[in-house]
């Protein structure tokens, strides 16, 4: 079986508006289910491709801070 996960995810969200996309993201994060990670990855890929260098730098800074705060208690 040849399943293209990226295309399936994009197809599932292709008609979503901003509020639906936000609900998808919030639900994926709140559920904490591993199976949601590929979908979040595809959404992040879309954001990254649409971002300019300044926005990418801001995301990297936020990501670095998030990683440090999540791993500080480990």
Tab-separated table of N, CA and C in Angstrom:
chain	number	residue	atom	x	y	z
A	1	UNK	N	0.848	-1.189	0.000
A	1	UNK	CA	0.000	0.000	0.000
A	1	UNK	C	0.880	1.234	0.000
A	2	UNK	N	0.624	2.138	-0.916
A	2	UNK	CA	1.411	3.352	-1.038
A	2	UNK	C	0.588	4.521	-0.491
A	3	UNK	N	0.858	4.894	0.744
A	3	UNK	CA	0.116	5.968	1.405
A	3	UNK	C	1.015	7.178	1.535
A	4	UNK	N	0.616	8.274	0.941
A	4	UNK	CA	1.372	9.504	1.082
A	4	UNK	C	0.718	10.309	2.199
A	5	UNK	N	1.309	10.217	3.386
A	5	UNK	CA	0.736	10.837	4.572
A	5	UNK	C	0.601	12.349	4.417
A	6	UNK	N	1.619	12.978	3.849
A	6	UNK	CA	1.582	14.436	3.673
A	6	UNK	C	0.373	14.840	2.827
A	7	UNK	N	0.163	14.157	1.712
A	7	UNK	CA	-0.968	14.491	0.845
A	7	UNK	C	-2.298	14.220	1.526
A	8	UNK	N	-2.381	13.151	2.303
A	8	UNK	CA	-3.613	12.839	3.026
A	8	UNK	C	-3.936	13.933	4.037
A	9	UNK	N	-2.918	14.390	4.752
A	9	UNK	CA	-3.122	15.451	5.745
A	9	UNK	C	-3.552	16.736	5.058
A	10	UNK	N	-2.861	17.093	3.982
A	10	UNK	CA	-3.212	18.312	3.250
A	10	UNK	C	-4.632	18.227	2.692
A	11	UNK	N	-5.021	17.063	2.215
A	11	UNK	CA	-6.371	16.877	1.699
A	11	UNK	C	-7.409	17.064	2.804
A	12	UNK	N	-7.102	16.563	4.000
A	12	UNK	CA	-8.039	16.670	5.124
A	12	UNK	C	-8.254	18.099	5.590
A	13	UNK	N	-7.274	18.959	5.400
A	13	UNK	CA	-7.390	20.340	5.891
A	13	UNK	C	-7.551	21.374	4.774
A	14	UNK	N	-7.637	20.911	3.545
A	14	UNK	CA	-7.612	21.826	2.398
A	14	UNK	C	-8.726	22.872	2.406
A	15	UNK	N	-9.858	22.571	2.990
A	15	UNK	CA	-10.966	23.521	3.007
A	15	UNK	C	-11.175	24.179	4.366
A	16	UNK	N	-10.243	23.992	5.278
A	16	UNK	CA	-10.382	24.556	6.618
A	16	UNK	C	-10.088	26.044	6.632
A	17	UNK	N	-10.859	26.783	7.438
A	17	UNK	CA	-10.566	28.195	7.638
A	17	UNK	C	-9.642	28.332	8.859
A	18	UNK	N	-9.296	29.558	9.213
A	18	UNK	CA	-8.345	29.789	10.306
A	18	UNK	C	-8.808	29.184	11.622
A	19	UNK	N	-10.084	29.327	11.938
A	19	UNK	CA	-10.557	28.803	13.223
A	19	UNK	C	-10.500	27.275	13.240
A	20	UNK	N	-10.776	26.642	12.126
A	20	UNK	CA	-10.688	25.180	12.055
A	20	UNK	C	-9.238	24.717	12.148
A	21	UNK	N	-8.336	25.448	11.499
A	21	UNK	CA	-6.921	25.101	11.592
A	21	UNK	C	-6.418	25.257	13.021
A	22	UNK	N	-6.843	26.329	13.677
A	22	UNK	CA	-6.453	26.530	15.074
A	22	UNK	C	-6.987	25.396	15.950
A	23	UNK	N	-8.227	25.019	15.739
A	23	UNK	CA	-8.821	23.936	16.528
A	23	UNK	C	-8.059	22.626	16.303
A	24	UNK	N	-7.634	22.384	15.085
A	24	UNK	CA	-6.854	21.185	14.778
A	24	UNK	C	-5.545	21.191	15.545
A	25	UNK	N	-4.865	22.327	15.544
A	25	UNK	CA	-3.580	22.452	16.237
A	25	UNK	C	-3.769	22.280	17.743
A	26	UNK	N	-4.728	22.991	18.307
A	26	UNK	CA	-4.979	22.926	19.752
A	26	UNK	C	-5.350	21.511	20.165
A	27	UNK	N	-6.215	20.872	19.396
A	27	UNK	CA	-6.628	19.506	19.711
A	27	UNK	C	-5.438	18.545	19.660
A	28	UNK	N	-4.603	18.687	18.647
A	28	UNK	CA	-3.435	17.811	18.515
A	28	UNK	C	-2.485	17.966	19.689
A	29	UNK	N	-2.280	19.199	20.120
A	29	UNK	CA	-1.361	19.459	21.233
A	29	UNK	C	-1.970	18.985	22.551
A	30	UNK	N	-3.241	19.296	22.779
A	30	UNK	CA	-3.883	18.922	24.034
A	30	UNK	C	-4.051	17.416	24.183
A	31	UNK	N	-4.271	16.726	23.078
A	31	UNK	CA	-4.462	15.279	23.168
A	31	UNK	C	-3.159	14.586	23.532
A	32	UNK	N	-2.045	15.149	23.091
A	32	UNK	CA	-0.743	14.574	23.403
A	32	UNK	C	-0.495	13.228	22.754
A	33	UNK	N	-1.310	12.868	21.776
A	33	UNK	CA	-1.175	11.572	21.125
A	33	UNK	C	-0.059	11.604	20.082
A	34	UNK	N	0.767	10.572	20.102
A	34	UNK	CA	1.887	10.461	19.165
A	34	UNK	C	1.414	10.484	17.714
A	35	UNK	N	0.235	9.908	17.462
A	35	UNK	CA	-0.250	9.823	16.081
A	35	UNK	C	-0.549	11.205	15.481
A	36	UNK	N	-0.636	12.229	16.319
A	36	UNK	CA	-0.915	13.579	15.834
A	36	UNK	C	0.352	14.303	15.358
A	37	UNK	N	1.508	13.799	15.734
A	37	UNK	CA	2.766	14.478	15.417
A	37	UNK	C	3.018	14.652	13.920
A	38	UNK	N	2.745	13.664	13.074
A	38	UNK	CA	2.964	13.897	11.639
A	38	UNK	C	2.122	15.055	11.092
A	39	UNK	N	0.879	15.154	11.553
A	39	UNK	CA	0.023	16.254	11.102
A	39	UNK	C	0.563	17.600	11.519
A	40	UNK	N	1.041	17.693	12.750
A	40	UNK	CA	1.640	18.947	13.208
A	40	UNK	C	2.897	19.262	12.408
A	41	UNK	N	3.629	18.221	12.063
A	41	UNK	CA	4.832	18.414	11.243
A	41	UNK	C	4.505	18.991	9.878
A	42	UNK	N	3.436	18.495	9.268
A	42	UNK	CA	3.017	19.008	7.963
A	42	UNK	C	2.571	20.464	8.092
A	43	UNK	N	1.829	20.774	9.148
A	43	UNK	CA	1.400	22.160	9.356
A	43	UNK	C	2.603	23.074	9.567
A	44	UNK	N	3.585	22.605	10.346
A	44	UNK	CA	4.780	23.411	10.559
A	44	UNK	C	5.532	23.613	9.247
A	45	UNK	N	5.601	22.584	8.437
A	45	UNK	CA	6.266	22.704	7.134
A	45	UNK	C	5.612	23.794	6.288
A	46	UNK	N	4.279	23.846	6.290
A	46	UNK	CA	3.562	24.873	5.540
A	46	UNK	C	3.890	26.271	6.064
A	47	UNK	N	3.898	26.403	7.380
A	47	UNK	CA	4.221	27.696	7.994
A	47	UNK	C	5.639	28.100	7.622
A	48	UNK	N	6.577	27.180	7.748
A	48	UNK	CA	7.985	27.468	7.473
A	48	UNK	C	8.179	27.939	6.022
A	49	UNK	N	7.526	27.262	5.090
A	49	UNK	CA	7.662	27.607	3.669
A	49	UNK	C	7.090	28.992	3.358
A	50	UNK	N	6.101	29.430	4.139
A	50	UNK	CA	5.461	30.724	3.890
A	50	UNK	C	6.113	31.873	4.655
A	51	UNK	N	7.115	31.570	5.457
A	51	UNK	CA	7.715	32.574	6.336
A	51	UNK	C	8.956	33.184	5.715
A	52	UNK	N	9.161	34.473	6.018
A	52	UNK	CA	10.402	35.111	5.580
A	52	UNK	C	11.495	34.828	6.613
A	53	UNK	N	12.686	35.295	6.347
A	53	UNK	CA	13.819	34.979	7.218
A	53	UNK	C	13.637	35.502	8.644
A	54	UNK	N	13.047	36.675	8.799
A	54	UNK	CA	12.799	37.224	10.135
A	54	UNK	C	11.826	36.347	10.914
A	55	UNK	N	10.757	35.928	10.253
A	55	UNK	CA	9.772	35.061	10.909
A	55	UNK	C	10.392	33.714	11.276
A	56	UNK	N	11.227	33.179	10.397
A	56	UNK	CA	11.915	31.917	10.691
A	56	UNK	C	12.815	32.069	11.911
A	57	UNK	N	13.527	33.191	11.994
A	57	UNK	CA	14.403	33.430	13.139
A	57	UNK	C	13.587	33.514	14.430
A	58	UNK	N	12.439	34.179	14.384
A	58	UNK	CA	11.564	34.279	15.556
A	58	UNK	C	11.049	32.899	15.975
A	59	UNK	N	10.702	32.058	14.995
A	59	UNK	CA	10.242	30.711	15.314
A	59	UNK	C	11.359	29.897	15.946
A	60	UNK	N	12.560	30.031	15.423
A	60	UNK	CA	13.695	29.297	15.980
A	60	UNK	C	13.993	29.730	17.407
A	61	UNK	N	13.886	31.033	17.675
A	61	UNK	CA	14.097	31.528	19.039
A	61	UNK	C	13.025	30.983	19.978
A	62	UNK	N	11.765	30.998	19.531
A	62	UNK	CA	10.677	30.469	20.351
A	62	UNK	C	10.851	28.968	20.569
A	63	UNK	N	11.272	28.275	19.534
A	63	UNK	CA	11.505	26.838	19.654
A	63	UNK	C	12.637	26.548	20.630
A	64	UNK	N	13.712	27.298	20.538
A	64	UNK	CA	14.840	27.109	21.457
A	64	UNK	C	14.400	27.334	22.901
A	65	UNK	N	13.620	28.388	23.131
A	65	UNK	CA	13.128	28.666	24.480
A	65	UNK	C	12.205	27.551	24.962
A	66	UNK	N	11.352	27.069	24.069
A	66	UNK	CA	10.437	25.989	24.432
A	66	UNK	C	11.169	24.711	24.774
A	67	UNK	N	12.190	24.378	23.993
A	67	UNK	CA	12.975	23.177	24.267
A	67	UNK	C	13.664	23.300	25.617
A	68	UNK	N	14.251	24.465	25.882
A	68	UNK	CA	14.952	24.666	27.160
A	68	UNK	C	13.987	24.568	28.319
A	69	UNK	N	12.794	25.139	28.200
A	69	UNK	CA	11.850	25.095	29.319
A	69	UNK	C	11.296	23.689	29.524
A	70	UNK	N	11.092	22.941	28.440
A	70	UNK	CA	10.566	21.568	28.559
A	70	UNK	C	11.605	20.609	29.129
A	71	UNK	N	12.866	20.855	28.840
A	71	UNK	CA	13.913	19.925	29.279
A	71	UNK	C	14.564	20.360	30.595
A	72	UNK	N	14.202	21.537	31.099
A	72	UNK	CA	14.797	22.028	32.340
A	72	UNK	C	14.424	21.143	33.527
A	73	UNK	N	13.253	20.581	33.499
A	73	UNK	CA	12.801	19.748	34.616
A	73	UNK	C	13.229	18.304	34.505
A	74	UNK	N	13.878	17.940	33.412
A	74	UNK	CA	14.279	16.533	33.224
A	74	UNK	C	15.527	16.174	33.944
